[in-house]
XYZ file of C-alpha atoms in Angstrom:
149
model
C 18.675 -32.747 13.163
C 18.474 -32.459 16.945
C 16.649 -35.195 18.822
C 14.993 -33.288 21.632
C 11.375 -34.019 22.442
C 8.687 -31.505 21.466
C 6.678 -30.098 24.344
C 3.077 -31.306 24.627
C 1.691 -28.067 26.100
C 1.409 -24.874 24.051
C 4.927 -23.545 24.344
C 6.931 -21.140 22.296
C 10.248 -19.473 21.812
C 10.545 -15.912 20.637
C 13.342 -14.581 18.455
C 13.052 -10.867 17.873
C 15.146 -7.755 17.794
C 13.396 -5.943 20.651
C 9.949 -5.272 19.237
C 7.859 -3.459 21.862
C 4.729 -4.646 20.042
C 5.657 -8.259 20.718
C 6.212 -7.446 24.401
C 2.507 -6.632 24.759
C 1.448 -9.632 22.687
C 3.630 -11.940 24.809
C 1.915 -10.758 27.982
C -1.456 -11.675 26.463
C -0.158 -15.055 25.300
C 1.200 -15.880 28.761
C -2.095 -14.795 30.337
C -3.904 -17.244 28.033
C -1.769 -20.170 29.236
C 0.942 -20.283 26.592
C 4.369 -20.935 28.057
C 7.277 -18.873 26.695
C 10.412 -20.977 27.083
C 12.832 -18.229 26.089
C 13.356 -15.007 24.196
C 16.447 -14.216 22.187
C 17.507 -11.379 19.926
C 18.919 -13.408 17.036
C 18.761 -16.842 15.454
C 22.265 -17.885 16.538
C 21.415 -17.253 20.196
C 18.075 -18.990 19.654
C 19.863 -22.087 18.332
C 22.112 -22.146 21.403
C 19.127 -21.834 23.724
C 17.204 -24.526 21.840
C 20.107 -26.956 22.149
C 20.061 -26.484 25.941
C 16.385 -27.449 26.271
C 15.178 -30.948 27.110
C 11.878 -30.256 25.335
C 11.614 -28.086 22.239
C 8.860 -25.493 21.992
C 5.987 -26.259 19.667
C 6.256 -22.836 18.053
C 8.914 -20.222 17.411
C 7.804 -16.666 16.639
C 10.407 -14.789 14.644
C 10.424 -11.021 14.133
C 13.680 -9.976 12.458
C 15.019 -8.246 9.335
C 14.374 -10.798 6.588
C 16.002 -8.701 3.842
C 19.327 -10.051 5.079
C 20.481 -13.182 3.188
C 22.405 -14.289 6.280
C 19.135 -14.262 8.212
C 17.533 -16.602 5.678
C 20.519 -18.957 5.915
C 20.213 -18.981 9.712
C 16.489 -19.794 9.463
C 17.291 -22.683 7.106
C 19.654 -24.042 9.769
C 16.987 -23.602 12.458
C 14.345 -25.409 10.375
C 16.709 -28.244 9.415
C 17.910 -28.821 12.996
C 14.427 -28.554 14.517
C 11.907 -29.552 11.835
C 9.124 -30.170 14.373
C 9.135 -26.567 15.587
C 6.481 -24.538 13.779
C 7.750 -21.150 12.593
C 5.547 -18.070 12.776
C 7.013 -14.984 11.125
C 5.962 -11.509 12.268
C 6.967 -8.777 9.836
C 5.876 -5.510 8.247
C 6.618 -6.567 4.651
C 3.922 -7.912 2.347
C 6.384 -8.260 -0.520
C 6.786 -11.560 -2.373
C 10.589 -11.108 -2.371
C 10.386 -11.548 1.410
C 7.456 -13.971 1.728
C 8.441 -16.572 -0.894
C 11.949 -17.325 0.444
C 10.385 -17.795 3.891
C 7.780 -20.178 2.452
C 10.596 -22.097 0.758
C 12.289 -22.488 4.154
C 9.083 -23.969 5.513
C 7.397 -21.370 7.697
C 3.890 -22.277 8.785
C 2.541 -18.786 9.432
C 3.175 -15.169 8.453
C 1.595 -12.373 10.466
C 1.902 -8.772 9.410
C 2.675 -5.995 11.871
C -0.670 -4.888 13.221
C -1.712 -8.425 14.105
C -3.002 -8.602 17.658
C -2.792 -11.261 20.366
C -5.905 -12.982 19.004
C -4.221 -13.337 15.595
C -1.186 -14.868 17.295
C -3.396 -17.255 19.286
C -5.167 -18.328 16.073
C -1.829 -18.803 14.318
C -0.448 -20.859 17.216
C -3.588 -23.000 17.370
C -3.541 -23.585 13.611
C 0.130 -24.466 13.274
C 0.104 -26.773 16.305
C -2.799 -28.611 14.666
C -0.966 -29.092 11.376
C -2.522 -26.153 9.551
C -1.136 -22.876 8.255
C -2.197 -19.328 9.075
C -1.437 -16.164 7.096
C -2.438 -12.517 7.354
C -4.784 -11.321 4.622
C -2.085 -8.980 3.298
C 0.094 -11.905 2.198
C -2.610 -14.469 1.421
C -2.525 -13.859 -2.352
C 1.256 -14.397 -2.441
C 0.852 -17.585 -0.396
C -1.989 -18.908 -2.586
C 0.036 -18.316 -5.749
C 3.062 -20.007 -4.200
C 1.146 -23.139 -3.171
C -0.648 -23.408 -6.545
C 2.585 -24.819 -7.942
C 2.580 -27.806 -5.557
């Protein structure tokens, strides 16, 4: 586990494989006062960039192909090295084969494609205040998952 301090102000990192949708959302987030510390295209690069920071972001938004087992392993590494960073997943899949492994890793939020900047702001506000936030399309999967705890 890395020992860098977590930023006090709303700050985030973005790991995505060039989603034009997130480009527009990021502009809205910046306009609302959220600081984007960096953007990277994959988890490995994100880990390198995180290790170079003196203060970790509060939130990391991740929009990648989660069908890939290697991707899940990389996210496990990210979460274990930086457990204080809240993970928000942005994806088009509302399938439990995707959602449950991400919940097991410890994500705090899952937003489906189609979520707008306001949804992202709500998710960021919730996760930075110790809550979770999920799109309606995955809420049933999430509720069933957490029933067992």
